[in-house]
PDB file of C-alpha atoms in Angstrom:
ATOM      1  CA  LYS G1435      18.999  -1.542   0.772  1.00  0.00           C
ATOM      2  CA  ILE G1436      16.683   1.321   1.676  1.00  0.00           C
ATOM      3  CA  LEU G1437      15.340   2.892   4.826  1.00  0.00           C
ATOM      4  CA  LEU G1438      11.922   1.494   5.789  1.00  0.00           C
ATOM      5  CA  LEU G1439       9.294   2.631   8.279  1.00  0.00           C
ATOM      6  CA  CYS G1440       6.532   0.049   8.111  1.00  0.00           C
ATOM      7  CA  LEU G1441       2.913  -0.457   9.015  1.00  0.00           C
ATOM      8  CA  PHE G1442       0.835  -3.546   9.064  1.00  0.00           C
ATOM      9  CA  ALA G1443      -2.815  -3.037   9.086  1.00  0.00           C
ATOM     10  CA  ALA G1444      18.138   2.719 -16.433  1.00  0.00           C
ATOM     11  CA  ALA G1445      18.697   2.119 -19.593  1.00  0.00           C
ATOM     12  CA  PHE G1446      19.373   5.828 -19.996  1.00  0.00           C
ATOM     13  CA  ALA G1447      19.220   8.976 -17.882  1.00  0.00           C
ATOM     14  CA  MET G1448      16.146  11.175 -18.028  1.00  0.00           C
ATOM     15  CA  ASN G1449      15.381  14.623 -16.675  1.00  0.00           C
ATOM     16  CA  VAL G1450      12.444  13.859 -14.386  1.00  0.00           C
ATOM     17  CA  ASP G1451      10.911  16.081 -11.729  1.00  0.00           C
ATOM     18  CA  ILE G1452      11.485  13.741  -8.793  1.00  0.00           C
ATOM     19  CA  SER G1453       9.072  15.704  -6.596  1.00  0.00           C
ATOM     20  CA  MET G1454       6.157  14.191  -8.502  1.00  0.00           C
ATOM     21  CA  TYR G1455       7.054  10.801  -7.024  1.00  0.00           C
ATOM     22  CA  CYS G1456       7.187  12.040  -3.429  1.00  0.00           C
ATOM     23  CA  ASN G1457       3.700  11.886  -1.914  1.00  0.00           C
ATOM     24  CA  HIS G1458       4.152  10.468   1.585  1.00  0.00           C
ATOM     25  CA  LYS G1459       3.243  13.082   4.201  1.00  0.00           C
ATOM     26  CA  HIS G1460       3.528  11.808   7.744  1.00  0.00           C
ATOM     27  CA  ASN G1461       0.579  12.729   9.908  1.00  0.00           C
ATOM     28  CA  TYR G1462       2.058  13.389  13.333  1.00  0.00           C
ATOM     29  CA  SER G1463      -1.295  14.196  14.958  1.00  0.00           C
ATOM     30  CA  ALA G1464      -2.540  10.694  14.126  1.00  0.00           C
ATOM     31  CA  THR G1465       0.531   8.988  15.580  1.00  0.00           C
ATOM     32  CA  GLU G1466      -0.367   9.624  19.219  1.00  0.00           C
ATOM     33  CA  LEU G1467      -3.839   8.150  18.756  1.00  0.00           C
ATOM     34  CA  ARG G1468      -2.468   5.196  16.806  1.00  0.00           C
ATOM     35  CA  LEU G1469       0.154   4.379  19.455  1.00  0.00           C
ATOM     36  CA  THR G1470      -2.508   4.573  22.138  1.00  0.00           C
ATOM     37  CA  GLU G1471      -4.608   2.062  20.235  1.00  0.00           C
ATOM     38  CA  ILE G1472      -1.619  -0.252  19.764  1.00  0.00           C
ATOM     39  CA  LYS G1473      -1.044  -0.159  23.515  1.00  0.00           C
ATOM     40  CA  ASN G1474      -4.596  -1.339  24.023  1.00  0.00           C
ATOM     41  CA  TYR G1475      -3.964  -4.318  21.736  1.00  0.00           C
ATOM     42  CA  GLU G1476      -1.120  -5.749  23.839  1.00  0.00           C
ATOM     43  CA  GLY G1477      -1.767  -9.403  24.580  1.00  0.00           C
ATOM     44  CA  THR G1478      -4.076  -9.769  21.549  1.00  0.00           C
ATOM     45  CA  SER G1479      -3.363 -11.163  18.093  1.00  0.00           C
ATOM     46  CA  LEU G1480      -1.413  -7.991  17.250  1.00  0.00           C
ATOM     47  CA  MET G1481       1.547  -9.404  19.170  1.00  0.00           C
ATOM     48  CA  LEU G1482       2.999 -12.221  17.030  1.00  0.00           C
ATOM     49  CA  ARG G1483       5.341 -14.913  18.271  1.00  0.00           C
ATOM     50  CA  SER G1484       8.457 -15.328  16.176  1.00  0.00           C
ATOM     51  CA  ILE G1485       8.670 -18.479  14.072  1.00  0.00           C
ATOM     52  CA  GLY G1486      11.223 -19.939  11.694  1.00  0.00           C
ATOM     53  CA  ILE G1487      11.622 -17.507   8.792  1.00  0.00           C
ATOM     54  CA  PRO G1488      13.039 -18.668   5.419  1.00  0.00           C
ATOM     55  CA  THR G1489      15.919 -16.864   3.696  1.00  0.00           C
ATOM     56  CA  ASN G1490      13.766 -16.161   0.635  1.00  0.00           C
ATOM     57  CA  PHE G1491      10.032 -15.547   0.628  1.00  0.00           C
ATOM     58  CA  TRP G1492       7.620 -13.845  -1.785  1.00  0.00           C
ATOM     59  CA  TRP G1493       3.824 -13.798  -1.629  1.00  0.00           C
ATOM     60  CA  GLY G1494       3.786 -13.794  -5.445  1.00  0.00           C
ATOM     61  CA  ASN G1495       4.856 -17.441  -5.467  1.00  0.00           C
ATOM     62  CA  VAL G1496       4.136 -19.605  -2.443  1.00  0.00           C
ATOM     63  CA  ASN G1497       4.378 -23.221  -3.581  1.00  0.00           C
ATOM     64  CA  GLY G1498       3.242 -22.125  -7.043  1.00  0.00           C
ATOM     65  CA  THR G1499       0.342 -19.909  -5.880  1.00  0.00           C
ATOM     66  CA  ASN G1500       0.234 -16.143  -6.393  1.00  0.00           C
ATOM     67  CA  TYR G1501      -1.400 -14.445  -3.401  1.00  0.00           C
ATOM     68  CA  LEU G1502      -0.903 -10.906  -4.736  1.00  0.00           C
ATOM     69  CA  THR G1503      -3.557  -8.816  -6.442  1.00  0.00           C
ATOM     70  CA  PHE G1504      -2.821  -6.954  -9.671  1.00  0.00           C
ATOM     71  CA  GLN G1505      -0.213  -4.209 -10.139  1.00  0.00           C
ATOM     72  CA  ARG G1506      -1.402  -0.609 -10.118  1.00  0.00           C
ATOM     73  CA  ASN G1507      -0.454   2.790 -11.559  1.00  0.00           C
ATOM     74  CA  GLN G1508      -1.368   5.882  -9.540  1.00  0.00           C
ATOM     75  CA  HIS G1509      -0.270   8.208 -12.390  1.00  0.00           C
ATOM     76  CA  ILE G1510      -3.169   7.548 -14.809  1.00  0.00           C
ATOM     77  CA  PRO G1511      -5.592   8.728 -16.159  1.00  0.00           C
ATOM     78  CA  ILE G1512      -3.780  11.871 -14.894  1.00  0.00           C
ATOM     79  CA  TYR G1513      -0.988  12.309 -12.367  1.00  0.00           C
ATOM     80  CA  CYS G1514      -2.175  11.962  -8.759  1.00  0.00           C
ATOM     81  CA  GLY G1515       0.069  11.742  -5.699  1.00  0.00           C
ATOM     82  CA  ALA G1516      -1.895   8.874  -4.187  1.00  0.00           C
ATOM     83  CA  CYS G1517       0.934   6.465  -3.319  1.00  0.00           C
ATOM     84  CA  TRP G1518      -0.254   6.349   0.291  1.00  0.00           C
ATOM     85  CA  ALA G1519      -3.758   5.231  -0.723  1.00  0.00           C
ATOM     86  CA  PHE G1520      -2.440   2.677  -3.224  1.00  0.00           C
ATOM     87  CA  ALA G1521       0.043   1.198  -0.755  1.00  0.00           C
ATOM     88  CA  ALA G1522      -2.595   0.871   1.964  1.00  0.00           C
ATOM     89  CA  THR G1523      -5.270  -0.690  -0.257  1.00  0.00           C
ATOM     90  CA  SER G1524      -2.769  -2.921  -2.066  1.00  0.00           C
ATOM     91  CA  ALA G1525      -1.441  -4.467   1.154  1.00  0.00           C
ATOM     92  CA  LEU G1526      -4.968  -4.954   2.522  1.00  0.00           C
ATOM     93  CA  SER G1527      -6.241  -6.440  -0.751  1.00  0.00           C
ATOM     94  CA  ASP G1528      -3.356  -8.897  -0.706  1.00  0.00           C
ATOM     95  CA  ARG G1529      -4.129  -9.857   2.893  1.00  0.00           C
ATOM     96  CA  ILE G1530      -7.738 -10.515   1.934  1.00  0.00           C
ATOM     97  CA  LYS G1531      -6.533 -12.756  -0.906  1.00  0.00           C
ATOM     98  CA  ILE G1532      -4.243 -14.607   1.494  1.00  0.00           C
ATOM     99  CA  ALA G1533      -7.088 -15.079   3.988  1.00  0.00           C
ATOM    100  CA  ARG G1534      -9.294 -16.404   1.157  1.00  0.00           C
ATOM    101  CA  LYS G1535      -6.549 -18.823   0.049  1.00  0.00           C
ATOM    102  CA  ALA G1536      -6.309 -17.095  -3.362  1.00  0.00           C
ATOM    103  CA  ALA G1537      -9.944 -17.920  -4.200  1.00  0.00           C
ATOM    104  CA  TRP G1538     -11.369 -16.178  -7.283  1.00  0.00           C
ATOM    105  CA  PRO G1539     -12.323 -13.376  -7.721  1.00  0.00           C
ATOM    106  CA  ASP G1540      -9.743 -11.070  -6.197  1.00  0.00           C
ATOM    107  CA  VAL G1541     -10.954  -8.221  -4.004  1.00  0.00           C
ATOM    108  CA  ASN G1542      -9.288  -4.925  -4.927  1.00  0.00           C
ATOM    109  CA  LEU G1543     -10.046  -2.245  -2.363  1.00  0.00           C
ATOM    110  CA  SER G1544     -10.664   1.262  -3.664  1.00  0.00           C
ATOM    111  CA  PRO G1545      -7.942   3.914  -3.308  1.00  0.00           C
ATOM    112  CA  GLN G1546     -10.479   6.380  -4.733  1.00  0.00           C
ATOM    113  CA  VAL G1547     -12.541   6.205  -1.536  1.00  0.00           C
ATOM    114  CA  LEU G1548      -9.467   7.211   0.458  1.00  0.00           C
ATOM    115  CA  ILE G1549      -8.376  10.131  -1.720  1.00  0.00           C
ATOM    116  CA  SER G1550     -11.945  11.480  -1.812  1.00  0.00           C
ATOM    117  CA  CYS G1551     -13.091  10.799   1.749  1.00  0.00           C
ATOM    118  CA  GLU G1552     -10.136  10.363   4.098  1.00  0.00           C
ATOM    119  CA  LEU G1553      -9.028  13.373   6.129  1.00  0.00           C
ATOM    120  CA  PRO G1554      -6.646  14.859   7.284  1.00  0.00           C
ATOM    121  CA  ASP G1555      -4.652  13.453   4.336  1.00  0.00           C
ATOM    122  CA  GLU G1556      -4.472  15.539   1.174  1.00  0.00           C
ATOM    123  CA  GLY G1557      -5.886  13.351  -1.576  1.00  0.00           C
ATOM    124  CA  CYS G1558      -3.778  13.647  -4.736  1.00  0.00           C
ATOM    125  CA  HIS G1559      -1.355  15.934  -2.902  1.00  0.00           C
ATOM    126  CA  GLY G1560      -0.085  13.257  -0.549  1.00  0.00           C
ATOM    127  CA  GLY G1561      -0.890  11.399   2.606  1.00  0.00           C
ATOM    128  CA  ASP G1562       0.091   8.706   5.086  1.00  0.00           C
ATOM    129  CA  ALA G1563      -0.879   5.038   4.864  1.00  0.00           C
ATOM    130  CA  SER G1564      -1.120   4.877   8.658  1.00  0.00           C
ATOM    131  CA  THR G1565      -3.888   7.492   8.639  1.00  0.00           C
ATOM    132  CA  ALA G1566      -5.590   5.521   5.856  1.00  0.00           C
ATOM    133  CA  TYR G1567      -5.628   2.392   8.048  1.00  0.00           C
ATOM    134  CA  GLU G1568      -7.051   4.403  10.914  1.00  0.00           C
ATOM    135  CA  TRP G1569      -9.798   5.784   8.659  1.00  0.00           C
ATOM    136  CA  ILE G1570     -10.707   2.321   7.323  1.00  0.00           C
ATOM    137  CA  HIS G1571     -10.718   1.009  10.889  1.00  0.00           C
ATOM    138  CA  ARG G1572     -13.376   3.599  11.765  1.00  0.00           C
ATOM    139  CA  ASN G1573     -15.342   3.836   8.492  1.00  0.00           C
ATOM    140  CA  ASN G1574     -14.795   0.692   6.367  1.00  0.00           C
ATOM    141  CA  ILE G1575     -14.122   0.777   2.605  1.00  0.00           C
ATOM    142  CA  THR G1576     -15.566  -0.585  -0.640  1.00  0.00           C
ATOM    143  CA  ASP G1577     -13.825  -2.179  -3.624  1.00  0.00           C
ATOM    144  CA  GLU G1578     -13.124  -1.044  -7.166  1.00  0.00           C
ATOM    145  CA  THR G1579     -16.107  -2.804  -8.714  1.00  0.00           C
ATOM    146  CA  CYS G1580     -18.225   0.142  -7.559  1.00  0.00           C
ATOM    147  CA  SER G1581     -15.617   2.826  -6.851  1.00  0.00           C
ATOM    148  CA  PRO G1582     -13.028   2.901  -9.670  1.00  0.00           C
ATOM    149  CA  TYR G1583      -9.921   5.070  -9.565  1.00  0.00           C
ATOM    150  CA  GLN G1584     -10.375   8.540 -11.114  1.00  0.00           C
ATOM    151  CA  ALA G1585      -7.063  10.196 -10.104  1.00  0.00           C
ATOM    152  CA  TYR G1586      -8.941  13.143  -8.580  1.00  0.00           C
ATOM    153  CA  GLY G1587      -9.531  13.531  -4.846  1.00  0.00           C
ATOM    154  CA  HIS G1588     -11.151  15.879  -2.360  1.00  0.00           C
ATOM    155  CA  ASP G1589      -8.246  18.284  -2.921  1.00  0.00           C
ATOM    156  CA  ASN G1590      -8.791  18.738  -6.661  1.00  0.00           C
ATOM    157  CA  GLY G1591     -12.433  18.260  -7.500  1.00  0.00           C
ATOM    158  CA  VAL G1592     -13.824  14.860  -6.457  1.00  0.00           C
ATOM    159  CA  GLY G1593     -15.029  15.038  -2.877  1.00  0.00           C
ATOM    160  CA  CYS G1594     -16.594  12.393  -0.705  1.00  0.00           C
ATOM    161  CA  SER G1595     -20.155  11.242  -1.407  1.00  0.00           C
ATOM    162  CA  SER G1596     -22.279   8.120  -1.273  1.00  0.00           C
ATOM    163  CA  GLU G1597     -21.692   7.659  -5.014  1.00  0.00           C
ATOM    164  CA  ILE G1598     -17.917   7.870  -4.567  1.00  0.00           C
ATOM    165  CA  LYS G1599     -18.121   5.080  -2.000  1.00  0.00           C
ATOM    166  CA  CYS G1600     -20.200   2.873  -4.290  1.00  0.00           C
ATOM    167  CA  LYS G1601     -21.874   3.787  -7.576  1.00  0.00           C
ATOM    168  CA  ASN G1602     -24.007   2.105 -10.217  1.00  0.00           C
ATOM    169  CA  CYS G1603     -25.389   3.303 -13.557  1.00  0.00           C
ATOM    170  CA  LEU G1604     -27.925   2.105 -16.149  1.00  0.00           C
ATOM    171  CA  PRO G1605     -28.990   3.328 -19.617  1.00  0.00           C
ATOM    172  CA  ASN G1606     -31.634   6.063 -19.418  1.00  0.00           C
ATOM    173  CA  LYS G1607     -31.499   6.004 -15.618  1.00  0.00           C
ATOM    174  CA  GLY G1608     -28.234   7.755 -14.936  1.00  0.00           C
ATOM    175  CA  CYS G1609     -26.120   6.909 -11.887  1.00  0.00           C
ATOM    176  CA  TRP G1610     -26.857   6.554  -8.198  1.00  0.00           C
ATOM    177  CA  ALA G1611     -25.319   5.449  -4.926  1.00  0.00           C
ATOM    178  CA  GLN G1612     -25.543   1.682  -4.817  1.00  0.00           C
ATOM    179  CA  GLU G1613     -27.263   0.349  -1.718  1.00  0.00           C
ATOM    180  CA  ASN G1614     -26.066  -2.763   0.093  1.00  0.00           C
ATOM    181  CA  ALA G1615     -22.490  -2.273  -1.097  1.00  0.00           C
ATOM    182  CA  LYS G1616     -19.980  -4.872   0.037  1.00  0.00           C
ATOM    183  CA  ILE G1617     -17.679  -3.281   2.601  1.00  0.00           C
ATOM    184  CA  TYR G1618     -14.387  -4.291   4.156  1.00  0.00           C
ATOM    185  CA  GLY G1619     -12.775  -3.189   7.391  1.00  0.00           C
ATOM    186  CA  VAL G1620      -9.620  -3.160   9.484  1.00  0.00           C
ATOM    187  CA  LYS G1621      -9.915  -4.793  12.893  1.00  0.00           C
ATOM    188  CA  GLU G1622      -6.400  -3.984  14.113  1.00  0.00           C
ATOM    189  CA  PHE G1623      -3.568  -1.797  12.863  1.00  0.00           C
ATOM    190  CA  GLY G1624      -0.196  -0.686  14.138  1.00  0.00           C
ATOM    191  CA  LEU G1625       3.509  -0.090  13.617  1.00  0.00           C
ATOM    192  CA  VAL G1626       6.118  -2.776  13.095  1.00  0.00           C
ATOM    193  CA  GLN G1627       9.849  -1.987  13.229  1.00  0.00           C
ATOM    194  CA  GLY G1628      13.044  -3.991  12.844  1.00  0.00           C
ATOM    195  CA  GLU G1629      14.072  -6.413  10.107  1.00  0.00           C
ATOM    196  CA  LEU G1630      13.008  -9.644  11.837  1.00  0.00           C
ATOM    197  CA  ASN G1631       9.750  -8.177  13.131  1.00  0.00           C
ATOM    198  CA  ILE G1632       8.801  -6.952   9.644  1.00  0.00           C
ATOM    199  CA  MET G1633       9.662 -10.331   8.099  1.00  0.00           C
ATOM    200  CA  ASN G1634       7.679 -12.151  10.788  1.00  0.00           C
ATOM    201  CA  GLU G1635       4.621  -9.953  10.226  1.00  0.00           C
ATOM    202  CA  ILE G1636       4.753 -10.413   6.445  1.00  0.00           C
ATOM    203  CA  TYR G1637       5.329 -14.170   6.698  1.00  0.00           C
ATOM    204  CA  GLN G1638       2.474 -14.822   9.110  1.00  0.00           C
ATOM    205  CA  ARG G1639      -0.099 -12.255   8.007  1.00  0.00           C
ATOM    206  CA  GLY G1640       0.795 -10.720   4.651  1.00  0.00           C
ATOM    207  CA  PRO G1641       2.263  -7.567   3.074  1.00  0.00           C
ATOM    208  CA  VAL G1642       2.914  -4.419   5.094  1.00  0.00           C
ATOM    209  CA  THR G1643       2.911  -0.784   4.037  1.00  0.00           C
ATOM    210  CA  CYS G1644       6.138   1.193   4.393  1.00  0.00           C
ATOM    211  CA  ALA G1645       7.447   4.685   3.745  1.00  0.00           C
ATOM    212  CA  ILE G1646      10.699   5.071   1.801  1.00  0.00           C
ATOM    213  CA  ALA G1647      12.960   7.839   0.483  1.00  0.00           C
ATOM    214  CA  VAL G1648      12.774   8.221  -3.304  1.00  0.00           C
ATOM    215  CA  THR G1649      15.908   9.205  -5.246  1.00  0.00           C
ATOM    216  CA  GLN G1650      16.498   9.884  -8.942  1.00  0.00           C
ATOM    217  CA  GLU G1651      18.308   6.542  -9.111  1.00  0.00           C
ATOM    218  CA  LEU G1652      15.199   4.750  -7.881  1.00  0.00           C
ATOM    219  CA  VAL G1653      13.028   6.548 -10.432  1.00  0.00           C
ATOM    220  CA  ASN G1654      15.424   5.283 -13.144  1.00  0.00           C
ATOM    221  CA  TYR G1655      15.525   1.720 -11.745  1.00  0.00           C
ATOM    222  CA  THR G1656      15.039  -1.076 -14.292  1.00  0.00           C
ATOM    223  CA  GLY G1657      15.925  -4.239 -12.384  1.00  0.00           C
ATOM    224  CA  GLY G1658      18.235  -6.076  -9.977  1.00  0.00           C
ATOM    225  CA  VAL G1659      18.923  -5.393  -6.321  1.00  0.00           C
ATOM    226  CA  PHE G1660      18.772  -1.631  -5.766  1.00  0.00           C
ATOM    227  CA  VAL G1661      21.370  -0.275  -3.344  1.00  0.00           C
ATOM    228  CA  ASP G1662      20.841   3.312  -2.272  1.00  0.00           C
ATOM    229  CA  LYS G1663      24.109   5.260  -2.040  1.00  0.00           C
ATOM    230  CA  SER G1664      22.610   8.701  -1.505  1.00  0.00           C
ATOM    231  CA  GLY G1665      22.058   8.451   2.246  1.00  0.00           C
ATOM    232  CA  LYS G1666      18.687  10.160   1.828  1.00  0.00           C
ATOM    233  CA  LYS G1667      16.429   9.563   4.852  1.00  0.00           C
ATOM    234  CA  THR G1668      13.479  11.841   4.133  1.00  0.00           C
ATOM    235  CA  LEU G1669      10.523   9.463   3.860  1.00  0.00           C
ATOM    236  CA  ASP G1670       8.404  10.685   0.971  1.00  0.00           C
ATOM    237  CA  HIS G1671       6.807   7.685  -0.784  1.00  0.00           C
ATOM    238  CA  ASP G1672       4.602   4.799   0.390  1.00  0.00           C
ATOM    239  CA  ILE G1673       4.881   1.253  -0.958  1.00  0.00           C
ATOM    240  CA  SER G1674       4.030  -2.261   0.209  1.00  0.00           C
ATOM    241  CA  VAL G1675       6.563  -4.951   1.078  1.00  0.00           C
ATOM    242  CA  VAL G1676       5.565  -8.385  -0.219  1.00  0.00           C
ATOM    243  CA  GLY G1677       8.649 -10.477   0.524  1.00  0.00           C
ATOM    244  CA  TRP G1678      12.413 -10.602   0.918  1.00  0.00           C
ATOM    245  CA  GLY G1679      15.451 -12.577  -0.176  1.00  0.00           C
ATOM    246  CA  GLU G1680      19.179 -12.732  -0.614  1.00  0.00           C
ATOM    247  CA  GLU G1681      21.209 -12.539  -3.832  1.00  0.00           C
ATOM    248  CA  ASN G1682      24.987 -12.980  -3.962  1.00  0.00           C
ATOM    249  CA  GLY G1683      25.186 -12.311  -0.246  1.00  0.00           C
ATOM    250  CA  THR G1684      23.077  -9.118  -0.430  1.00  0.00           C
ATOM    251  CA  LYS G1685      19.793  -9.055   1.471  1.00  0.00           C
ATOM    252  CA  PHE G1686      16.820  -7.322  -0.131  1.00  0.00           C
ATOM    253  CA  TRP G1687      13.133  -6.589   0.354  1.00  0.00           C
ATOM    254  CA  THR G1688      10.690  -7.339  -2.474  1.00  0.00           C
ATOM    255  CA  ILE G1689       8.677  -4.160  -2.854  1.00  0.00           C
ATOM    256  CA  ARG G1690       5.491  -3.518  -4.762  1.00  0.00           C
ATOM    257  CA  ASN G1691       5.257  -0.036  -6.221  1.00  0.00           C
ATOM    258  CA  SER G1692       2.344   1.852  -7.822  1.00  0.00           C
ATOM    259  CA  TRP G1693       4.019   3.205 -10.956  1.00  0.00           C
ATOM    260  CA  GLY G1694       2.781   0.616 -13.476  1.00  0.00           C
ATOM    261  CA  THR G1695       4.259  -2.654 -14.745  1.00  0.00           C
ATOM    262  CA  TYR G1696       6.493  -0.871 -17.267  1.00  0.00           C
ATOM    263  CA  TRP G1697       8.608   0.364 -14.342  1.00  0.00           C
ATOM    264  CA  GLY G1698      11.234  -1.765 -12.583  1.00  0.00           C
ATOM    265  CA  GLU G1699      10.661  -5.508 -12.450  1.00  0.00           C
ATOM    266  CA  LYS G1700       7.055  -5.577 -13.675  1.00  0.00           C
ATOM    267  CA  GLY G1701       6.152  -2.868 -11.187  1.00  0.00           C
ATOM    268  CA  ASN G1702       8.266  -4.226  -8.328  1.00  0.00           C
ATOM    269  CA  PHE G1703      11.779  -3.602  -7.106  1.00  0.00           C
ATOM    270  CA  ARG G1704      14.245  -5.271  -4.786  1.00  0.00           C
TER     271      ARG G1704
END
């Protein structure tokens, strides 16, 4: 049980600097614009009708099919506070896979484009997935086949350029900005609040991005249903929610993190 604010568009104790895991920075100036846009979408496909929702659901196994793209690690090749960019691109990549009925190959949108090009967020020093959706809505984004993750952003040395958005290289020719790059966009984006509304959005459309409060106990998590007892409500980390369930009478969300598969339950937690 953890506090969620969502968007649609261990074995032993360790001394860890928990601040390195806290990269969500809410962009209040973008909220007013985003809420105005949501208002304009009333009566469109943004407004979902509630349907029968199962007790347990996970996009990683829907009748034997995995609709989730691969797990990520924002901390390599060097540490970068890009949780917001990973959460946003992970949820969107999964929604593309769902829309394509899990057809090969997967499309993995590029968090590097966001940390290098998206403002007013702060690259490797934190940001807000909602602002990322707004930026993609206005500018589109490429995938990792031509913009791989470097763990540097506009804040620490790798600014926005045509090559950052899509790059190609050949022997004896060097590298250049690839023309005719495949791009992806966001048609609609908005806020979703409340347990049933979040479940309904995930069930009908796919994973959502949420902000959570990270504690030392969560950093040390190794498995099982995590129950926060700290009462912390400062939202400082972005993740994506890919399902939900109930175990021994305890409800849980299935959450996809960006700390590598060695952490938690193969990169996830409940």
